[in-house]
Every structure is written in structure tokens, then in C-alpha cells.
Coordinates of N, CA, C and O in Angstrom, one line a residue:
X1 N -54.1 71.7 30.5 CA -53.6 70.6 28.8 C -54.7 69.8 28.4 O -54.8 68.9 29.4
X2 N -55.4 68.9 27.4 CA -55.3 68.0 27.1 C -55.0 67.5 25.9 O -54.9 68.3 24.7
X3 N -54.0 66.6 26.3 CA -52.4 65.5 25.1 C -53.7 64.5 25.0 O -54.1 64.2 26.0
X4 N -53.4 63.8 24.0 CA -53.1 62.5 24.3 C -52.7 61.8 23.3 O -51.0 62.4 23.3
X5 N -52.3 60.2 23.7 CA -51.0 59.8 23.9 C -51.2 59.0 22.1 O -52.7 57.7 22.7
X6 N -50.1 58.6 21.9 CA -50.4 57.4 20.9 C -49.5 57.1 19.9 O -47.5 57.7 20.5
X7 N -49.0 56.2 19.9 CA -47.4 55.4 19.3 C -46.1 56.9 18.1 O -47.7 57.2 17.5
X8 N -45.8 55.9 17.8 CA -44.9 57.2 17.8 C -44.5 56.9 15.9 O -44.8 56.0 16.1
X9 N -44.5 57.4 15.1 CA -44.4 57.2 14.1 C -43.2 57.8 13.5 O -42.3 58.5 14.4
X10 N -42.2 57.6 12.8 CA -41.9 57.9 11.9 C -41.6 59.9 11.6 O -40.7 60.7 12.0
X11 N -42.8 60.1 11.7 CA -43.1 61.6 11.0 C -42.7 62.1 12.7 O -42.3 63.5 12.3
X12 N -42.6 62.1 13.5 CA -42.2 62.0 14.9 C -40.9 62.5 15.1 O -40.5 63.4 16.2
X13 N -40.4 61.7 14.2 CA -38.7 62.0 15.5 C -38.2 63.3 14.9 O -37.1 63.4 16.6
X14 N -38.2 63.7 14.6 CA -37.8 65.3 15.2 C -37.7 66.1 16.6 O -37.5 66.8 17.0
X15 N -38.8 66.1 16.5 CA -39.9 66.7 17.7 C -39.8 65.4 18.8 O -39.8 66.4 19.8
X16 N -39.4 64.4 18.4 CA -39.2 63.8 20.0 C -37.9 63.9 19.9 O -36.7 63.9 21.4
X17 N -36.9 64.0 18.8 CA -35.2 64.1 18.7 C -35.0 65.0 20.1 O -34.0 65.2 20.9
X18 N -35.7 65.9 19.7 CA -35.7 67.6 20.3 C -35.7 67.1 22.2 O -35.0 68.3 23.2
X19 N -37.4 67.1 21.8 CA -38.0 66.4 23.5 C -37.0 65.4 24.1 O -36.4 66.3 25.3
X20 N -35.8 64.7 23.6 CA -35.2 63.5 23.9 C -33.9 64.2 24.3 O -33.1 63.7 25.5
X21 N -33.3 65.3 23.6 CA -31.3 65.9 24.3 C -31.8 67.1 24.9 O -31.3 67.2 26.1
X22 N -33.4 67.3 24.8 CA -33.7 69.1 26.4 C -33.0 68.2 27.4 O -32.2 68.4 28.3
X23 N -33.7 67.0 28.0 CA -32.7 65.7 29.1 C -32.1 65.9 28.6 O -31.1 66.5 29.8
X24 N -31.4 65.3 27.7 CA -30.2 64.3 27.6 C -29.0 65.7 28.1 O -28.3 65.9 29.7
X25 N -29.5 67.0 27.9 CA -28.6 68.0 27.6 C -28.4 69.1 29.6 O -28.1 69.3 29.8
X26 N -29.9 68.4 29.6 CA -29.9 69.0 31.9 C -29.0 68.1 32.6 O -28.6 68.3 33.9
X27 N -28.7 66.2 32.4 CA -28.0 65.8 32.5 C -29.1 65.0 34.0 O -27.7 64.7 34.9
X28 N -29.9 65.1 34.1 CA -30.8 64.3 35.3 C -31.1 63.5 35.1 O -31.4 62.9 35.8
X29 N -31.5 62.7 34.2 CA -32.4 62.0 34.1 C -31.9 60.4 33.8 O -31.7 59.6 33.5
X30 N -31.3 60.2 32.3 CA -30.3 59.4 32.0 C -28.7 59.7 32.0 O -28.3 60.6 32.0
X31 N -27.9 58.7 31.5 CA -26.9 57.8 32.0 C -26.7 59.0 30.5 O -24.5 58.9 30.4
X32 N -27.3 58.8 29.2 CA -26.7 59.9 28.1 C -26.4 61.1 28.8 O -26.4 61.8 28.9
X33 N -24.8 60.8 27.3 CA -24.7 62.6 27.2 C -24.1 62.2 25.9 O -24.2 64.1 25.6
X34 N -24.7 62.0 24.9 CA -24.7 62.4 23.4 C -26.4 62.9 22.8 O -26.6 61.7 22.3
X35 N -26.0 63.0 22.6 CA -27.7 63.8 22.0 C -27.9 63.1 20.4 O -27.7 61.9 20.2
X36 N -29.2 63.3 20.4 CA -29.2 61.4 19.2 C -29.6 63.3 17.6 O -29.9 63.6 18.1
X37 N -29.2 62.3 16.6 CA -29.3 63.3 16.1 C -30.9 62.7 15.5 O -31.6 61.6 15.4
X38 N -30.8 62.9 14.1 CA -32.8 62.7 14.2 C -32.8 61.8 13.2 O -33.8 61.0 13.4
X39 N -31.3 60.6 12.4 CA -31.5 59.3 12.1 C -31.8 58.4 13.1 O -32.3 57.6 13.1
X40 N -30.3 58.7 14.4 CA -30.5 58.3 14.8 C -31.3 58.1 16.3 O -31.9 57.4 17.0
X41 N -31.9 58.8 15.6 CA -33.6 58.9 17.6 C -34.8 57.9 16.7 O -35.3 57.5 16.9
X42 N -34.5 58.3 14.9 CA -36.6 57.6 14.8 C -35.2 55.9 15.0 O -36.5 54.4 15.1
X43 N -34.0 56.5 14.2 CA -33.7 53.8 14.1 C -34.3 53.7 16.1 O -34.8 53.0 16.9
X44 N -33.9 54.8 17.2 CA -34.4 54.1 18.6 C -36.0 54.1 18.8 O -35.7 53.1 19.0
X45 N -36.1 54.7 19.1 CA -38.0 55.4 19.3 C -39.0 54.5 18.3 O -39.4 53.4 18.3
X46 N -38.4 54.0 16.7 CA -38.7 52.9 16.3 C -37.7 51.3 16.8 O -39.4 49.9 16.6
X47 N -37.3 50.7 17.1 CA -37.1 49.8 17.2 C -37.4 49.4 19.0 O -37.4 48.6 19.3
X48 N -37.7 50.0 20.1 CA -38.2 49.8 21.0 C -39.8 49.8 20.1 O -40.6 49.3 19.3
X49 N -39.7 48.6 22.2 CA -41.3 47.9 21.9 C -42.9 49.1 20.8 O -43.8 48.5 21.0
X50 N -42.4 50.0 22.5 CA -43.5 51.0 22.5 C -43.2 52.1 22.6 O -42.1 52.8 23.9
X51 N -43.3 53.3 21.7 CA -43.2 54.4 21.2 C -44.8 55.7 21.8 O -44.4 55.0 20.8
X52 N -44.4 55.9 23.1 CA -45.7 56.5 22.8 C -45.6 58.9 23.5 O -43.9 59.0 23.4
X53 N -45.9 59.1 21.8 CA -45.5 61.1 22.2 C -47.2 60.6 23.1 O -48.7 60.6 22.0
X54 N -46.8 61.9 23.1 CA -47.8 62.6 24.1 C -48.1 64.1 23.0 O -47.2 65.0 23.0
X55 N -48.8 64.3 22.8 CA -49.8 65.5 21.3 C -50.8 66.4 22.6 O -52.1 65.6 22.8
X56 N -50.3 67.5 21.9 CA -51.4 68.5 23.0 C -51.6 69.6 21.4 O -50.3 70.2 21.5
X57 N -53.2 69.4 20.9 CA -52.9 70.0 19.7 C -52.4 71.3 19.3 O -51.6 72.4 18.5
X58 N -51.5 69.0 18.5 CA -50.8 69.3 17.5 C -49.1 69.6 18.4 O -48.8 69.1 17.4
X59 N -49.5 69.4 18.7 CA -47.5 69.7 19.3 C -47.4 68.9 20.2 O -47.8 68.5 21.6
X60 N -46.4 67.9 19.9 CA -45.8 67.2 20.7 C -44.7 67.5 21.6 O -44.9 68.9 22.0
X61 N -45.6 67.0 22.8 CA -45.0 67.6 24.4 C -44.5 66.1 25.6 O -43.7 67.0 26.8
X62 N -44.3 64.9 25.2 CA -43.3 64.4 26.0 C -43.7 62.7 24.6 O -44.0 62.9 24.5
X63 N -42.6 61.3 25.3 CA -41.7 60.9 24.1 C -41.1 59.9 25.3 O -40.9 60.2 26.4
X64 N -42.1 59.0 25.2 CA -41.6 58.3 26.7 C -41.4 56.2 26.0 O -42.1 56.4 24.6
X65 N -40.1 55.6 26.1 CA -39.9 54.2 25.5 C -40.1 53.4 26.2 O -40.5 53.4 27.6

């Protein structure tokens, strides 16, 4: 896999939300228990100093704030 990391933009909200929520569902990495909605995810990721997403052949595979 050859991924490139780029800055988050609003069009990434759904994929970033899906990745984030899958980690929340696992319950082992975040103290958060409620999943983000698309709007809440966009607000959260956009409000961070830097949110990066890793993209491998046009599919997001990672998000970090």
C-alpha cells in the first residue's frame, strides 16, 4: 500500500466519520462512546489545528487529528 497524507477537507467528512466511528465502536482507543454524525465529524475535524487523512488510490484509509 502506498498512501499519501494530505490535509482534511469538507468532502472527506463521510469517510473520515466512518473510520473514526469504527474505532469508537471498538471501544479500545478513545474514551468517546457516541459516534459522530457527518455534520459533527466535519465540525470536529475542521476545528483541529491539523487533521490529516491518508489516501490510497482515492480511498481514505486513515485519519488523524
